[in-house]
PDB file of C-alpha atoms and ligand atoms in Angstrom:
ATOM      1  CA  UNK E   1       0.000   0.000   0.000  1.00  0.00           C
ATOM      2  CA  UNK E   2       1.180   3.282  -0.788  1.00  0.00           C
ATOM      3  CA  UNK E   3      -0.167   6.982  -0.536  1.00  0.00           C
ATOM      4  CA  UNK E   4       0.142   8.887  -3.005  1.00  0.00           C
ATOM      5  CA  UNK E   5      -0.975  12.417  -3.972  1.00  0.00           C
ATOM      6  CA  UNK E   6      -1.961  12.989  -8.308  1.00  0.00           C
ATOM      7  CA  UNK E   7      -2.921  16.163  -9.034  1.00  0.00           C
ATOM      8  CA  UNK E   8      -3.919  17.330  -5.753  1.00  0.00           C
ATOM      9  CA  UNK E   9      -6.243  14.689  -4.486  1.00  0.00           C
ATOM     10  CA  UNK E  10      -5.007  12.165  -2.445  1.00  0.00           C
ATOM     11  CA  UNK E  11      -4.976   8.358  -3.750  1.00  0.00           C
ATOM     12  CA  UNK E  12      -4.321   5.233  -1.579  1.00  0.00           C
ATOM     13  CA  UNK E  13      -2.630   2.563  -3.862  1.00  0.00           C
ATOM     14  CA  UNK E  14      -2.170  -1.042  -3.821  1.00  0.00           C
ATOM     15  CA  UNK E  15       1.143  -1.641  -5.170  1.00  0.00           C
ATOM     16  CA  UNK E  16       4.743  -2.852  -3.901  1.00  0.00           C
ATOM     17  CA  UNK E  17       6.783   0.046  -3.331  1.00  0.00           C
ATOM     18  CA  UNK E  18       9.178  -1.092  -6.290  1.00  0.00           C
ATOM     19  CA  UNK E  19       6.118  -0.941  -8.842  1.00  0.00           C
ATOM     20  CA  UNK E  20       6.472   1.887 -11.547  1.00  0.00           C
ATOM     21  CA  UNK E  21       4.739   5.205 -10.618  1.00  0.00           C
ATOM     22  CA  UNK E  22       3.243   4.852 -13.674  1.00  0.00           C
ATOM     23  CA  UNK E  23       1.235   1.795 -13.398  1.00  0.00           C
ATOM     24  CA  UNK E  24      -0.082   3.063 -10.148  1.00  0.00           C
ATOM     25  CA  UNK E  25      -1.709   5.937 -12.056  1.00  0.00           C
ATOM     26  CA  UNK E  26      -2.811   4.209 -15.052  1.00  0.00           C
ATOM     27  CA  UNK E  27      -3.878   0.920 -13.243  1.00  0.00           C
ATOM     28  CA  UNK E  28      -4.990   1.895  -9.476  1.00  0.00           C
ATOM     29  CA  UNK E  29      -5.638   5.410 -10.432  1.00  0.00           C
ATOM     30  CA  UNK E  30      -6.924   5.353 -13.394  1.00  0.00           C
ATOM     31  CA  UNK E  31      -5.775   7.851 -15.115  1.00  0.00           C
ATOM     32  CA  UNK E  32      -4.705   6.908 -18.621  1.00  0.00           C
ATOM     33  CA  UNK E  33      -3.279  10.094 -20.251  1.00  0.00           C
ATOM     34  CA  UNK E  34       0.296   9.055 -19.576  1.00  0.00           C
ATOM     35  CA  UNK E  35       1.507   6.397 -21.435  1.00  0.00           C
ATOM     36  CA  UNK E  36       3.466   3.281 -21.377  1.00  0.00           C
ATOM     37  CA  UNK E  37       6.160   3.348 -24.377  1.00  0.00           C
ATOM     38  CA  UNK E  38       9.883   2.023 -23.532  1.00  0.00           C
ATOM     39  CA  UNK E  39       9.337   1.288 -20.241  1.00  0.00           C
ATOM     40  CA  UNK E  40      13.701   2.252 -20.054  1.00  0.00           C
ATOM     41  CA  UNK E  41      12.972   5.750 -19.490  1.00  0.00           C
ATOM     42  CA  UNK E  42      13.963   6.013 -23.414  1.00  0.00           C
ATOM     43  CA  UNK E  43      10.909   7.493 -24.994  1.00  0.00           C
ATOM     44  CA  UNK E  44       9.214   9.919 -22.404  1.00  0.00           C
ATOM     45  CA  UNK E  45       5.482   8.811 -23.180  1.00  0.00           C
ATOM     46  CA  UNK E  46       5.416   8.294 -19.626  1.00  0.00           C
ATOM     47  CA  UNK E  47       6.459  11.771 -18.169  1.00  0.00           C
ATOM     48  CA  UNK E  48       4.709  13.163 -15.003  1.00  0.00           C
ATOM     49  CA  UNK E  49       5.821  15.948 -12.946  1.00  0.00           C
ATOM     50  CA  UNK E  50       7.157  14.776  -9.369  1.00  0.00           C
ATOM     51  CA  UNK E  51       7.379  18.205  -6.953  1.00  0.00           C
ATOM     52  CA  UNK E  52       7.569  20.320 -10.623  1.00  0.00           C
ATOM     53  CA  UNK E  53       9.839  18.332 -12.623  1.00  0.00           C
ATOM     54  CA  UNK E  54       9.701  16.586 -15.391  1.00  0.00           C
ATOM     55  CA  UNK E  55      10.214  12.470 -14.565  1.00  0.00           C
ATOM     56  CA  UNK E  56       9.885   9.052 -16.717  1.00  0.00           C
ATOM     57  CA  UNK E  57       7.256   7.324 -14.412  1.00  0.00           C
ATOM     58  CA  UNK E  58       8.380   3.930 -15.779  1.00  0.00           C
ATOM     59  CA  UNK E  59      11.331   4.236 -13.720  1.00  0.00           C
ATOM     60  CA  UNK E  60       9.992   5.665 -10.822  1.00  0.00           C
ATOM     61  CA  UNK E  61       9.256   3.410  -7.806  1.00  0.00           C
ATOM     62  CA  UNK E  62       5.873   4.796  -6.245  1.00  0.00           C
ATOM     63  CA  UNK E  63       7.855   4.617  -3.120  1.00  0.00           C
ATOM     64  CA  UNK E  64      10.435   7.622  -4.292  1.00  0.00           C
ATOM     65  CA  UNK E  65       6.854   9.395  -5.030  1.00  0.00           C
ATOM     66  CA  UNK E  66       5.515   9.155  -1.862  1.00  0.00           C
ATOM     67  CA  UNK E  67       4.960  12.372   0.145  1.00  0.00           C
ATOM     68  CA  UNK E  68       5.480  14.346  -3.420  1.00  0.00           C
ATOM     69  CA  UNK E  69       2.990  16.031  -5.563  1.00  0.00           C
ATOM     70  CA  UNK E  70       2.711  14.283  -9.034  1.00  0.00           C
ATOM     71  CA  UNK E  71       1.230  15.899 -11.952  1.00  0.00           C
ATOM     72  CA  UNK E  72      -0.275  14.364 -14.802  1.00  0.00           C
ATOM     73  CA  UNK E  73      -1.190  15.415 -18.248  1.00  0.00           C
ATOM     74  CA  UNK E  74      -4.932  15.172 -16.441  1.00  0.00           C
ATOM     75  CA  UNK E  75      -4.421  18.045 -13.658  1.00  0.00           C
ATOM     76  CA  UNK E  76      -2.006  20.086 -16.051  1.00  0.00           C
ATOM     77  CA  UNK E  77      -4.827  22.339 -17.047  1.00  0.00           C
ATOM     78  CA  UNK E  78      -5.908  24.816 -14.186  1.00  0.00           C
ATOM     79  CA  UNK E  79      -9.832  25.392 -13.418  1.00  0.00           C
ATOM     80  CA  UNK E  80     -10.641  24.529 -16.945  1.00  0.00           C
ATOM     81  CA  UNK E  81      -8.025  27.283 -18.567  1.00  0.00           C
ATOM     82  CA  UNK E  82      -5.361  25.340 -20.470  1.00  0.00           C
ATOM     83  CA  UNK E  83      -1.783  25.586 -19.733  1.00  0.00           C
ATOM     84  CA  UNK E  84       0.092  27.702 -22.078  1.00  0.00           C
ATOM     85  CA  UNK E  85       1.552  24.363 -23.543  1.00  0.00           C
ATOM     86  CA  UNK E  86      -1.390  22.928 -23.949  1.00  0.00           C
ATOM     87  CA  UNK E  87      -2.804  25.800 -25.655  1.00  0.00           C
ATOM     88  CA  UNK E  88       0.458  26.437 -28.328  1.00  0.00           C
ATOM     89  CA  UNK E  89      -0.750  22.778 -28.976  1.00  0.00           C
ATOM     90  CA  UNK E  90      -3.520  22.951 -30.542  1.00  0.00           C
ATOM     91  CA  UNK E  91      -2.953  26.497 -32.450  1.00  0.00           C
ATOM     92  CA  UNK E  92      -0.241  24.683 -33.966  1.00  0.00           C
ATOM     93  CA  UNK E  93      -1.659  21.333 -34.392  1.00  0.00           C
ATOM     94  CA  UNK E  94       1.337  19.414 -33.248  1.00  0.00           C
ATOM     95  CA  UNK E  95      -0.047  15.593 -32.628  1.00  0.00           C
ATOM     96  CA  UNK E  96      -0.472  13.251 -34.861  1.00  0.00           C
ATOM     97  CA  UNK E  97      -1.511   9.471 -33.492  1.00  0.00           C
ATOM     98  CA  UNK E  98      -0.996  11.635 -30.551  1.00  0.00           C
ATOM     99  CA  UNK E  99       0.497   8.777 -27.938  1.00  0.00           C
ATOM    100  CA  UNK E 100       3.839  10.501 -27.040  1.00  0.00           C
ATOM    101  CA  UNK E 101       2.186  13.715 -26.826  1.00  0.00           C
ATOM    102  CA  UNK E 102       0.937  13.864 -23.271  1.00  0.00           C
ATOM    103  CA  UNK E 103       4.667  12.953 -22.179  1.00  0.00           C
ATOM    104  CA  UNK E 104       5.938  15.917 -24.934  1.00  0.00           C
ATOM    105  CA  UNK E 105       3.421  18.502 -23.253  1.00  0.00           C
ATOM    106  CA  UNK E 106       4.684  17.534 -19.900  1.00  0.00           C
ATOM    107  CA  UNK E 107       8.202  17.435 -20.407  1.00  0.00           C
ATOM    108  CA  UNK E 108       7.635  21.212 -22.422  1.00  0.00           C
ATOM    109  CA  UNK E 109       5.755  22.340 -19.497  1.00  0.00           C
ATOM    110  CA  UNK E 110       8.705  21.667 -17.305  1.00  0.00           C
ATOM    111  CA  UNK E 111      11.333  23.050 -19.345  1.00  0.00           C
ATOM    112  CA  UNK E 112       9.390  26.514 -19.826  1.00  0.00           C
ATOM    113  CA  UNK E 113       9.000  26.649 -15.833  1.00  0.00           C
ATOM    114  CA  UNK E 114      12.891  26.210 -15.908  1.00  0.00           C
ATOM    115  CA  UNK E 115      13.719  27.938 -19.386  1.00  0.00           C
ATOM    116  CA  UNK E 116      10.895  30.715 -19.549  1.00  0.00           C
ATOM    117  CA  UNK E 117      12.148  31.178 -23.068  1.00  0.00           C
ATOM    118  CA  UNK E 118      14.435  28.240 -24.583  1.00  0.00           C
ATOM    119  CA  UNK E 119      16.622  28.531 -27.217  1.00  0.00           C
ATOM    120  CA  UNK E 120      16.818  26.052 -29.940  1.00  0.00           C
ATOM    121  CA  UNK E 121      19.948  24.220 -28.018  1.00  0.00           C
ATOM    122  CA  UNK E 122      18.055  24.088 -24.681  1.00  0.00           C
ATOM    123  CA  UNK E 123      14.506  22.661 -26.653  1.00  0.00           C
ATOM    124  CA  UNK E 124      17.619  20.083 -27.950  1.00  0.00           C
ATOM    125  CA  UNK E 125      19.018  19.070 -24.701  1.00  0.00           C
ATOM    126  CA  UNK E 126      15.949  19.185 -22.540  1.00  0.00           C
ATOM    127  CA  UNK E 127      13.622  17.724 -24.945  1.00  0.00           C
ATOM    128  CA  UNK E 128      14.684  14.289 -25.603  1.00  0.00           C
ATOM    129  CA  UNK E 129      11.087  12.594 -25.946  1.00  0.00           C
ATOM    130  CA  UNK E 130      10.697  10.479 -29.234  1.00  0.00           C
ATOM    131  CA  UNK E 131       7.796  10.978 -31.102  1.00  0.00           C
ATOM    132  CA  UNK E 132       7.297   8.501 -33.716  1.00  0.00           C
ATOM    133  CA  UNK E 133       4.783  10.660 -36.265  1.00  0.00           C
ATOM    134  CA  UNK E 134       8.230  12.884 -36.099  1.00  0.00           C
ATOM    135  CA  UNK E 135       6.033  15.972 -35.077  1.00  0.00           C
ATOM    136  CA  UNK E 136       9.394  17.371 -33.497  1.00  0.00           C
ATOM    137  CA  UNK E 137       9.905  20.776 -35.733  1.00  0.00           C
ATOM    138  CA  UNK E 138       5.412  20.981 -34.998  1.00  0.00           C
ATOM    139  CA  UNK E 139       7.340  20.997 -31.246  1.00  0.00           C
ATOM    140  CA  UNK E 140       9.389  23.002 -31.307  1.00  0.00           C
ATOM    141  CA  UNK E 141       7.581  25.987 -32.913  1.00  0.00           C
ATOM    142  CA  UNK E 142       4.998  25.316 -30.515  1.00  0.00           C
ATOM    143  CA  UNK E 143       7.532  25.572 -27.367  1.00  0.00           C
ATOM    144  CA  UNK E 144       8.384  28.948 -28.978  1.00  0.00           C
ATOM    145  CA  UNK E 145       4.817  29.980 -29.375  1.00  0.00           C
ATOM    146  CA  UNK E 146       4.386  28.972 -25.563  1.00  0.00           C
ATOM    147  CA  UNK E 147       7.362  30.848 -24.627  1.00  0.00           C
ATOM    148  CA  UNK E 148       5.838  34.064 -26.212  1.00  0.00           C
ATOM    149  CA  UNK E 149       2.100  33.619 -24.613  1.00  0.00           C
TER     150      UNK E 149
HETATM  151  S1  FES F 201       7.786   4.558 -21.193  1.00  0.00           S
HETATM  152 FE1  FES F 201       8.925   5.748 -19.816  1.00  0.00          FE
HETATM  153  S2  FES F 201      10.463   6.653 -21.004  1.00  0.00           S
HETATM  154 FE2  FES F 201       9.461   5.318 -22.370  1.00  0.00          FE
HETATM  155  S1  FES F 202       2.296  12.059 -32.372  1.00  0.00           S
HETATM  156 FE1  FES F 202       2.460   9.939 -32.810  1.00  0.00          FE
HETATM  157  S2  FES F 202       4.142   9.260 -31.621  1.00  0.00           S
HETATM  158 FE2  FES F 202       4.173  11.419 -31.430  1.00  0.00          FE
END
């Protein structure tokens, strides 16, 4: 059993304390936005934010989450506004099958918080999610856009 606390509500889990943070919110929490790609923390499909940063929840035992506050692509919107991210998104109509893209928006959402406005070498070395549509110049115009909103 674990506690855990996804996008501000508090969750009590039945999982060992090795299991992935991620399969504790997609299977005991329900909440499928994140995705399972790798499972080596290669792709990113599976990025949350653990106390505000970006982290591959494949990798993450829910015990090192414990006591934190995880965000997922679910509670990344505030009050029904979208996040900046989020919103640079859809004006620029960056998904296509659309499965890496919750891990992309989270990952973006925690470089901007760092990098307020990234430069083409920061999108290149804090970015390192693989999308397999290729969407990644779609991305990267977007992160600008965001960056300017
Ligand atoms: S599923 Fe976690 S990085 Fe690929
Ligand atoms: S939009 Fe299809 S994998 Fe990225």
């Amino acid at each position: 059993m674990a506690r855990l606390t996804i996008n501000g509500k508090s969750h009590e889990v039945n999982v060992s304390p090795t299991t992935p943070l991620l399969w504790a919110i997609r299977e005991q929490v329900g909440l499928t936005g994140t995705k399972y790609g790798c499972g080596i923390a290669q792709c990113g499909s599976c990025t949350v934010h653990v106390d505000g940063a970006a982290v591959r929840s494949c990798i993450l035992p829910v015990s090192a989450a414990e006591g934190k506050q995880i965000t997922t692509i679910e509670g990344l919107a505030s009050g029904g506004t979208l996040h900046k991210v989020q919103k640079a998104w859809l004006d620029n109509e960056v998904p296509q099958c659309g499965y890496c893209q919750a891990g992309m928006i989270m990952a973006v959402a925690a470089l901007l918080k760092a990098k307020p406005k990234p430069t083409d070498a920061d999108i290149d070395a804090g970015i390192t999610n693989i999308c397999r549509c290729g969407t990644f110049q779609q991305v990267r115009e977007a992160i600008h856009a965001a960056a300017k909103a």
